Short mmCIF file of C-alpha atoms in Angstrom, two decimals:
data_model
loop_
_atom_site.label_atom_id
_atom_site.label_comp_id
_atom_site.label_asym_id
_atom_site.label_seq_id
_atom_site.Cartn_x
_atom_site.Cartn_y
_atom_site.Cartn_z
CA UNK U 11 241.56 -5.82 -26.11
CA UNK U 12 238.17 -4.35 -25.21
CA UNK U 13 239.86 -1.18 -23.96
CA UNK U 14 241.66 -0.74 -27.31
CA UNK U 15 238.38 -1.10 -29.19
CA UNK U 16 236.73 1.55 -27.00
CA UNK U 17 239.67 3.88 -27.57
CA UNK U 18 239.45 3.29 -31.33
CA UNK U 19 235.70 3.96 -31.42
CA UNK U 20 236.14 7.13 -29.35
CA UNK U 21 238.84 8.38 -31.72
CA UNK U 22 236.63 7.60 -34.74
CA UNK U 23 233.67 9.54 -33.30
CA UNK U 24 235.97 12.46 -32.47
CA UNK U 25 237.24 12.54 -36.06
CA UNK U 26 233.67 12.52 -37.42
CA UNK U 27 232.71 15.48 -35.21
CA UNK U 28 235.87 17.30 -36.27
CA UNK U 29 235.11 16.81 -39.98
CA UNK U 30 231.52 17.95 -39.47
CA UNK U 31 232.68 21.10 -37.67
CA UNK U 32 235.22 21.73 -40.42
CA UNK U 33 232.47 21.45 -43.06
CA UNK U 34 230.34 24.01 -41.21
CA UNK U 35 233.33 26.36 -40.82
CA UNK U 36 234.11 25.98 -44.50
CA UNK U 37 230.50 26.87 -45.35
CA UNK U 38 230.73 29.94 -43.13
CA UNK U 39 233.99 30.94 -44.79
CA UNK U 40 232.24 30.84 -48.16
CA UNK U 41 229.68 33.36 -46.89
CA UNK U 42 232.50 35.57 -45.59
CA UNK U 43 234.25 35.53 -48.96
CA UNK U 44 231.07 36.17 -50.99
CA UNK U 45 229.74 39.69 -50.37
CA UNK U 46 226.09 40.37 -51.12
CA UNK U 47 225.43 42.78 -54.01
CA UNK U 48 224.38 46.33 -53.19
CA UNK U 49 221.27 45.85 -55.35
CA UNK U 50 219.34 42.59 -55.51
CA UNK U 51 220.26 40.70 -58.67
CA UNK U 52 218.66 37.59 -60.17
CA UNK U 53 220.73 34.68 -61.48
CA UNK U 54 219.11 33.01 -64.48
CA UNK U 55 218.70 29.20 -64.42
CA UNK U 56 216.72 26.94 -66.78
CA UNK U 57 215.42 23.39 -66.32
CA UNK U 58 213.07 20.93 -68.01
CA UNK U 59 209.73 19.86 -66.54
CA UNK U 60 209.89 17.16 -63.80
CA UNK U 61 213.55 17.84 -63.08
CA UNK U 62 214.75 18.61 -59.54
CA UNK U 63 217.04 21.57 -58.88
CA UNK U 64 218.94 23.16 -56.01
CA UNK U 65 219.32 26.90 -55.39
CA UNK U 66 222.10 27.78 -52.93
CA UNK U 67 221.92 31.00 -50.94
CA UNK U 68 225.40 32.14 -51.96
CA UNK U 69 225.59 35.16 -49.66
CA UNK U 70 224.16 36.33 -46.36
CA UNK U 71 225.28 38.45 -43.38
CA UNK U 72 227.40 36.60 -40.82
CA UNK U 73 224.92 37.20 -37.99
CA UNK U 74 222.09 35.40 -39.87
CA UNK U 75 221.81 31.76 -38.70
CA UNK U 76 218.73 30.73 -40.72
CA UNK U 77 217.24 31.90 -43.99
CA UNK U 78 213.74 32.09 -45.46
CA UNK U 79 213.02 31.38 -49.11
CA UNK U 80 210.30 33.29 -50.98
CA UNK U 81 208.71 32.63 -54.39
CA UNK U 82 207.17 35.18 -56.77
CA UNK U 83 205.52 34.00 -59.96
CA UNK U 84 205.92 37.39 -61.66
CA UNK U 85 208.09 40.47 -60.99
CA UNK U 86 206.58 42.83 -58.42
CA UNK U 87 203.76 40.42 -57.64
CA UNK U 88 202.03 40.89 -54.28
CA UNK U 89 201.32 37.15 -54.10
CA UNK U 90 204.49 35.79 -52.50
CA UNK U 91 204.79 32.22 -51.22
CA UNK U 92 206.94 31.53 -48.18
CA UNK U 93 208.89 28.30 -48.78
CA UNK U 94 210.11 27.57 -45.26
CA UNK U 95 209.04 26.93 -41.69
CA UNK U 96 211.07 30.00 -40.57
CA UNK U 97 213.71 27.71 -39.06
CA UNK U 98 215.26 26.57 -42.32
CA UNK U 99 214.97 22.94 -41.31
CA UNK U 100 212.12 21.57 -43.45
CA UNK U 101 213.08 18.31 -45.19
CA UNK U 102 211.03 16.42 -47.76
CA UNK U 103 211.56 12.83 -48.92
CA UNK U 104 211.87 13.06 -52.72
CA UNK U 105 210.71 9.44 -53.10
CA UNK U 106 207.21 10.43 -51.97
CA UNK U 107 206.82 13.31 -54.41
CA UNK U 108 204.24 12.87 -57.15
CA UNK U 109 204.10 14.55 -60.52
CA UNK U 110 202.09 17.76 -60.59
CA UNK U 111 201.76 18.11 -56.82
CA UNK U 112 201.73 21.58 -55.26
CA UNK U 113 205.12 23.25 -54.96
CA UNK U 114 204.68 23.75 -51.20
CA UNK U 115 204.83 19.94 -50.92
CA UNK U 116 207.83 19.54 -53.24
CA UNK U 117 210.62 21.56 -51.66
CA UNK U 118 213.27 21.07 -49.03
CA UNK U 119 215.83 23.34 -47.31
CA UNK U 120 219.28 22.00 -46.50
CA UNK U 121 222.25 24.12 -45.38
CA UNK U 122 220.56 27.38 -46.53
CA UNK U 123 219.89 25.88 -50.00
CA UNK U 124 216.43 25.42 -51.51
CA UNK U 125 215.71 22.13 -53.30
CA UNK U 126 212.62 21.82 -55.52
CA UNK U 127 211.58 18.32 -56.61
CA UNK U 128 209.82 17.51 -59.91
CA UNK U 129 209.61 21.13 -61.04
CA UNK U 130 206.60 22.20 -63.11
CA UNK U 131 206.11 25.10 -65.52
CA UNK U 132 204.13 26.89 -62.79
CA UNK U 133 207.30 26.89 -60.65
CA UNK U 134 208.96 29.41 -63.00
CA UNK U 135 209.58 32.77 -61.37
CA UNK U 136 211.71 34.56 -58.78
CA UNK U 137 213.21 32.73 -55.80
CA UNK U 138 214.49 35.02 -53.06
CA UNK U 139 216.74 34.13 -50.13
CA UNK U 140 216.26 36.36 -47.09
CA UNK U 141 214.97 36.66 -43.54
CA UNK U 142 211.50 36.42 -42.05
CA UNK U 143 211.57 40.23 -41.68
CA UNK U 144 211.64 40.54 -45.48
CA UNK U 145 215.33 41.40 -46.06
CA UNK U 146 216.57 39.76 -49.28
CA UNK U 147 220.20 38.73 -49.92
CA UNK U 148 220.18 36.61 -53.07
CA UNK U 149 217.76 35.93 -55.95
CA UNK U 150 217.20 33.50 -58.81
CA UNK U 151 215.25 33.78 -62.04
CA UNK U 152 214.14 30.18 -62.68
CA UNK U 153 212.73 29.11 -66.04
CA UNK U 154 211.08 25.65 -66.13
CA UNK U 155 210.50 24.84 -69.80
CA UNK U 156 207.66 22.44 -70.78
CA UNK U 157 208.35 18.98 -72.16
CA UNK U 158 204.82 18.39 -73.50
CA UNK U 159 205.53 19.68 -77.01
CA UNK U 160 209.28 19.08 -77.04
CA UNK U 161 210.94 18.76 -80.45
CA UNK U 162 212.54 15.34 -81.05
CA UNK U 163 215.34 14.55 -83.51
CA UNK U 164 216.57 10.99 -84.16
CA UNK U 165 220.18 11.21 -85.27
CA UNK U 166 220.29 7.66 -86.68
CA UNK U 167 217.79 8.53 -89.43
CA UNK U 168 219.42 11.82 -90.35
CA UNK U 169 217.27 14.24 -88.36
CA UNK U 170 218.92 17.40 -87.04
CA UNK U 171 218.24 19.92 -84.25
CA UNK U 172 216.38 23.15 -84.87
CA UNK U 173 218.23 25.92 -86.63
CA UNK U 174 218.85 29.25 -84.95
CA UNK U 175 216.12 31.83 -85.41
CA UNK U 176 217.42 35.35 -86.02
CA UNK U 177 215.32 38.50 -85.70
CA UNK U 178 216.35 42.14 -85.90
CA UNK U 179 216.37 42.74 -82.11
CA UNK U 180 217.10 39.22 -80.84
CA UNK U 181 218.02 35.68 -81.84
CA UNK U 182 216.86 32.27 -80.57
CA UNK U 183 219.02 29.17 -80.26
CA UNK U 184 219.25 25.87 -78.36
CA UNK U 185 221.88 25.12 -75.73
CA UNK U 186 222.41 21.37 -75.35
CA UNK U 187 223.51 19.50 -72.25
CA UNK U 188 226.02 16.65 -72.40
CA UNK U 189 224.95 13.28 -73.77
CA UNK U 190 223.55 10.94 -71.16
CA UNK U 191 225.10 7.56 -70.51
CA UNK U 192 224.07 4.67 -72.70
CA UNK U 193 220.80 3.48 -71.15
CA UNK U 194 221.61 -0.23 -71.65
CA UNK U 195 224.75 -2.35 -71.50
CA UNK U 196 225.75 -5.43 -73.48
CA UNK U 197 223.09 -4.68 -76.12
CA UNK U 198 222.25 -1.75 -78.35
CA UNK U 199 221.08 1.17 -76.27
CA UNK U 200 220.19 4.82 -76.74
CA UNK U 201 221.54 8.18 -75.57
CA UNK U 202 219.69 11.46 -75.14
CA UNK U 203 220.85 15.04 -75.28
CA UNK U 204 218.46 17.63 -73.88
CA UNK U 205 218.46 21.14 -75.30
CA UNK U 206 216.80 24.21 -73.79
CA UNK U 207 215.73 27.42 -75.52
CA UNK U 208 217.87 30.57 -75.07
CA UNK U 209 217.65 34.11 -76.40
CA UNK U 210 220.43 36.55 -77.24
CA UNK U 211 219.55 40.25 -77.15
CA UNK U 212 220.95 43.58 -75.96
CA UNK U 213 217.49 44.62 -74.69
CA UNK U 214 217.48 42.34 -71.63
CA UNK U 215 216.83 43.68 -68.14
CA UNK U 216 220.24 44.51 -66.57
CA UNK U 217 219.16 43.25 -63.09
CA UNK U 218 219.50 39.66 -64.29
CA UNK U 219 222.87 37.90 -64.12
CA UNK U 220 223.82 35.51 -66.91
CA UNK U 221 226.76 33.24 -67.64
CA UNK U 222 227.20 34.84 -71.06
CA UNK U 223 226.59 38.49 -71.73
CA UNK U 224 223.14 39.29 -73.18
CA UNK U 225 222.06 35.60 -73.10
CA UNK U 226 219.21 34.21 -70.96
CA UNK U 227 216.75 31.33 -71.19
CA UNK U 228 213.61 31.96 -73.25
CA UNK U 229 211.31 32.00 -70.21
CA UNK U 230 213.36 34.49 -68.23
CA UNK U 231 211.62 37.52 -66.74
CA UNK U 232 214.36 39.71 -68.22
CA UNK U 233 213.06 39.21 -71.77
CA UNK U 234 210.90 42.14 -73.00
CA UNK U 235 207.21 41.36 -73.42
CA UNK U 236 207.24 42.34 -77.10
CA UNK U 237 209.51 39.35 -77.85
CA UNK U 238 207.23 36.74 -76.25
CA UNK U 239 204.95 36.08 -79.23
CA UNK U 240 207.91 34.83 -81.28
CA UNK U 241 209.78 33.14 -78.42
CA UNK U 242 206.75 31.02 -77.46
CA UNK U 243 206.99 29.26 -80.83
CA UNK U 244 210.46 27.94 -79.94
CA UNK U 245 210.35 24.68 -77.97
CA UNK U 246 213.01 22.73 -76.06
CA UNK U 247 214.33 19.71 -77.90
CA UNK U 248 215.98 16.34 -77.42
CA UNK U 249 218.33 14.48 -79.74
CA UNK U 250 218.46 10.67 -79.58
CA UNK U 251 221.13 8.35 -81.00
CA UNK U 252 222.13 4.68 -80.70
CA UNK U 253 225.00 3.53 -78.52
CA UNK U 254 226.79 0.40 -77.34
CA UNK U 255 228.63 -0.09 -74.08
CA UNK U 256 229.92 -3.25 -72.36
CA UNK U 257 228.51 -4.34 -69.02
CA UNK U 258 230.82 -4.16 -66.01
CA UNK U 259 232.39 -7.48 -65.08
CA UNK U 260 230.87 -9.15 -62.07
CA UNK U 261 233.05 -10.65 -59.39
CA UNK U 262 233.33 -14.41 -59.72
CA UNK U 263 232.10 -16.37 -56.68
CA UNK U 264 234.65 -17.92 -54.38
CA UNK U 265 235.58 -21.57 -54.80
CA UNK U 266 233.66 -22.69 -51.71
CA UNK U 267 230.49 -20.87 -52.75
CA UNK U 268 230.76 -22.26 -56.30
CA UNK U 269 231.19 -25.82 -54.96
CA UNK U 270 228.10 -25.51 -52.77
CA UNK U 271 226.09 -24.17 -55.72
CA UNK U 272 227.19 -27.09 -57.90
CA UNK U 273 226.24 -29.53 -55.14
CA UNK U 274 222.76 -28.02 -54.84
CA UNK U 275 222.38 -28.24 -58.62
CA UNK U 276 223.24 -31.94 -58.58
CA UNK U 277 220.91 -32.77 -55.68
CA UNK U 278 217.93 -31.02 -57.20
CA UNK U 279 216.90 -28.24 -59.52
CA UNK U 280 217.85 -24.79 -58.23
CA UNK U 281 214.91 -22.45 -57.62
CA UNK U 282 214.39 -19.65 -60.13
CA UNK U 283 215.88 -16.41 -58.87
CA UNK U 284 215.14 -13.18 -60.78
CA UNK U 285 218.12 -11.14 -61.90
CA UNK U 286 216.50 -7.97 -60.50
CA UNK U 287 213.76 -7.36 -57.91
CA UNK U 288 210.32 -8.07 -59.41
CA UNK U 289 207.12 -6.30 -58.41
CA UNK U 290 203.84 -8.04 -59.24
CA UNK U 291 200.91 -5.92 -60.39
CA UNK U 292 197.40 -6.89 -61.49
CA UNK U 293 195.41 -4.63 -63.74
CA UNK U 294 191.95 -4.77 -65.27
CA UNK U 295 191.56 -5.06 -69.02
CA UNK U 296 190.74 -1.71 -70.58
CA UNK U 297 192.30 0.35 -67.79
CA UNK U 298 195.44 2.51 -68.00
CA UNK U 299 198.58 2.64 -65.86
CA UNK U 300 201.90 4.48 -65.61
CA UNK U 301 205.07 2.68 -64.49
CA UNK U 302 207.99 4.63 -63.01
CA UNK U 303 211.57 3.42 -62.82
CA UNK U 304 212.71 3.41 -59.15
CA UNK U 305 215.05 6.29 -58.35
CA UNK U 306 215.03 7.65 -61.91
CA UNK U 307 214.76 11.32 -62.84
CA UNK U 308 214.13 12.93 -66.26
CA UNK U 309 217.83 13.70 -66.72
CA UNK U 310 218.84 10.05 -66.15
CA UNK U 311 219.43 7.50 -68.91
CA UNK U 312 216.42 5.18 -68.57
CA UNK U 313 215.30 2.33 -70.83
CA UNK U 314 212.43 -0.18 -70.82
CA UNK U 315 212.18 -3.78 -72.02
CA UNK U 316 209.16 -6.05 -72.30
CA UNK U 317 210.36 -9.57 -71.54
CA UNK U 318 213.26 -9.93 -74.00
CA UNK U 319 212.16 -7.20 -76.43
CA UNK U 320 213.66 -3.71 -75.94
CA UNK U 321 211.27 -0.77 -76.21
CA UNK U 322 213.42 1.72 -78.11
CA UNK U 323 212.45 5.38 -78.15
CA UNK U 324 212.72 5.36 -81.92
CA UNK U 325 209.37 3.52 -81.95
CA UNK U 326 207.93 4.07 -78.46
CA UNK U 327 208.69 7.71 -77.60
CA UNK U 328 205.63 9.84 -76.93
CA UNK U 329 204.56 11.67 -80.06
CA UNK U 330 206.25 9.37 -82.59
CA UNK U 331 202.89 7.82 -83.43
CA UNK U 332 199.63 9.43 -82.34
CA UNK U 333 197.82 6.07 -82.20
CA UNK U 334 200.24 4.46 -79.71
CA UNK U 335 198.79 2.81 -76.62
CA UNK U 336 202.20 1.98 -75.12
CA UNK U 337 204.75 4.79 -75.04
CA UNK U 338 207.56 6.38 -73.01
CA UNK U 339 207.17 10.02 -72.02
CA UNK U 340 209.98 12.56 -71.64
CA UNK U 341 210.03 11.98 -67.88
CA UNK U 342 211.09 8.34 -68.52
CA UNK U 343 207.71 6.90 -67.42
CA UNK U 344 206.17 3.94 -69.27
CA UNK U 345 202.49 4.44 -70.18
CA UNK U 346 200.06 1.63 -71.04
CA UNK U 347 196.64 2.88 -72.11
CA UNK U 348 193.55 0.70 -72.54
CA UNK U 349 195.44 -2.40 -71.45
CA UNK U 350 194.88 -5.57 -73.50
CA UNK U 351 195.73 -9.23 -72.95
CA UNK U 352 198.85 -9.01 -75.12
CA UNK U 353 200.25 -6.39 -72.71
CA UNK U 354 200.86 -9.14 -70.13
CA UNK U 355 204.49 -9.81 -69.31
CA UNK U 356 207.47 -8.54 -67.34
CA UNK U 357 208.62 -4.99 -67.97
CA UNK U 358 212.27 -4.39 -67.04
CA UNK U 359 213.71 -0.99 -66.19
CA UNK U 360 217.28 0.13 -66.96
CA UNK U 361 218.86 3.11 -65.22
CA UNK U 362 222.30 4.46 -66.09
CA UNK U 363 223.25 1.27 -68.02
CA UNK U 364 222.10 -1.10 -65.26
CA UNK U 365 218.93 -3.16 -65.08
CA UNK U 366 217.50 -2.41 -61.65
CA UNK U 367 213.85 -3.54 -61.46
CA UNK U 368 211.08 -5.52 -63.11
CA UNK U 369 207.29 -5.24 -63.10
CA UNK U 370 205.26 -8.41 -63.66
CA UNK U 371 201.95 -7.29 -65.17
CA UNK U 372 198.92 -9.58 -65.21
CA UNK U 373 195.56 -8.64 -66.70
CA UNK U 374 192.06 -9.90 -66.01
CA UNK U 375 188.40 -9.03 -66.29
CA UNK U 376 186.56 -7.25 -63.52
CA UNK U 377 184.77 -9.79 -61.31
CA UNK U 378 180.99 -9.29 -61.13
CA UNK U 379 179.53 -8.08 -57.85
CA UNK U 380 176.07 -7.54 -56.45
CA UNK U 381 174.66 -4.07 -56.78
CA UNK U 382 173.13 -2.25 -53.82
CA UNK U 383 170.96 0.83 -53.56
CA UNK U 384 173.93 2.78 -52.22
CA UNK U 385 175.97 2.33 -55.42
CA UNK U 386 176.15 5.51 -57.56
CA UNK U 387 175.51 3.42 -60.69
CA UNK U 388 172.35 1.93 -59.15
CA UNK U 389 171.05 5.34 -58.13
CA UNK U 390 171.74 6.74 -61.58
CA UNK U 391 169.90 3.82 -63.24
CA UNK U 392 166.89 4.17 -60.95
CA UNK U 393 166.77 7.92 -61.54
CA UNK U 394 166.98 7.44 -65.32
CA UNK U 395 164.20 4.79 -65.29
CA UNK U 396 161.88 6.92 -63.14
CA UNK U 397 162.52 10.00 -65.27
CA UNK U 398 161.75 8.04 -68.42
CA UNK U 399 158.58 6.60 -66.86
CA UNK U 400 157.34 10.05 -65.82
CA UNK U 401 158.11 11.43 -69.29
CA UNK U 402 156.27 8.57 -71.03
CA UNK U 403 153.30 8.97 -68.66
CA UNK U 404 153.09 12.69 -69.40
CA UNK U 405 153.23 12.02 -73.14
CA UNK U 406 150.56 9.29 -72.83
CA UNK U 407 148.20 11.52 -70.84
CA UNK U 408 148.85 14.42 -73.19
CA UNK U 409 147.95 12.35 -76.24
CA UNK U 410 144.67 11.13 -74.70
CA UNK U 411 143.75 14.63 -73.53
CA UNK U 412 144.41 15.89 -77.01
CA UNK U 413 142.17 13.22 -78.55
CA UNK U 414 139.39 13.98 -76.07
CA UNK U 415 139.59 17.69 -76.76
CA UNK U 416 139.58 16.99 -80.49
CA UNK U 417 136.48 14.81 -80.19
CA UNK U 418 134.66 17.38 -78.02
CA UNK U 419 135.42 20.27 -80.37
CA UNK U 420 134.51 18.13 -83.39
CA UNK U 421 131.16 17.13 -81.85
CA UNK U 422 130.39 20.75 -80.95
CA UNK U 423 131.28 21.87 -84.47
CA UNK U 424 129.12 19.18 -86.11
CA UNK U 425 126.15 19.85 -83.72
#
């Protein structure tokens, strides 16, 4: 029996190695079938801020076993960043990436492909796949469009996307992605549809490849500079609508497990078990915090609830009301500014129609502590008091000197 198990495990490991080798051979066959262009071309690609994207090196010579990725912020720029360790093996854990961190800390290379996490507007530019000697095989023209001033349209109240803008030499329009999943299940939820800005013109640089002829994203380097003043006024947009989807049925417990649960319930009260993992967090009153949904990205369908009350984007999306303290940004993060006592509670996070986590927020006042001479606040107070004392002393002495001088001159004048 033991011998049969060893034979089975050996066969399983052999099959895994065979499939892995087949995957590598298939990848190599793709490079053989995809010849590199005679002149370096740039494929246009557009994304929204805080999204992650992957750029495959679709062609390379057969003798090249590792690639180097380069980044140029502007065409012909001498400042070129090298995005690799020259072995093509650098890997970054996307769970440890923070918003706004430097791009050199937000990329990874896997199977000749470059992956950039939480892209920022500053990441827009040329990405080149080549060798450490400076030979380039493949290029991308990446346009990361900002979400700070994104245009929002709520379909339920009759709002509509932006209309196309037509000029004599070019036209501007929005290309929408598919609707996301309903962000909640079993209750009313919301769906989003992200739209990015694109331009249609016959005056584009011919070295840039596009899916449609004469169409590129608005931030592409192929767009002539004289068009930029008008194009900058066009912003990406998002359309939001209500939705309703049923929750997936959960498997019923087996009879034995159900009987044991009933027995425990009869013997004593069952302990409270949260429906999702709960993280406890204590915050000081008047401070601000940002809560992120675990594993969520800007393109995911994410929703937030406070206790039993859903926080719909119709009322809590950033920019809907300028005086909001609690709002959801376009990266699906929940912001609480100048926290107050009524902000206490449990905030639940939905991702792709499933509730996955909760955050128990408690608020309190800052406990008093003894000040020491090493505290910056103490030093600042002492410095301010001494400066005020010196200033008052100078004023006091100046007033008395002035009176003395006045009396002396007055006595001399009278005498």
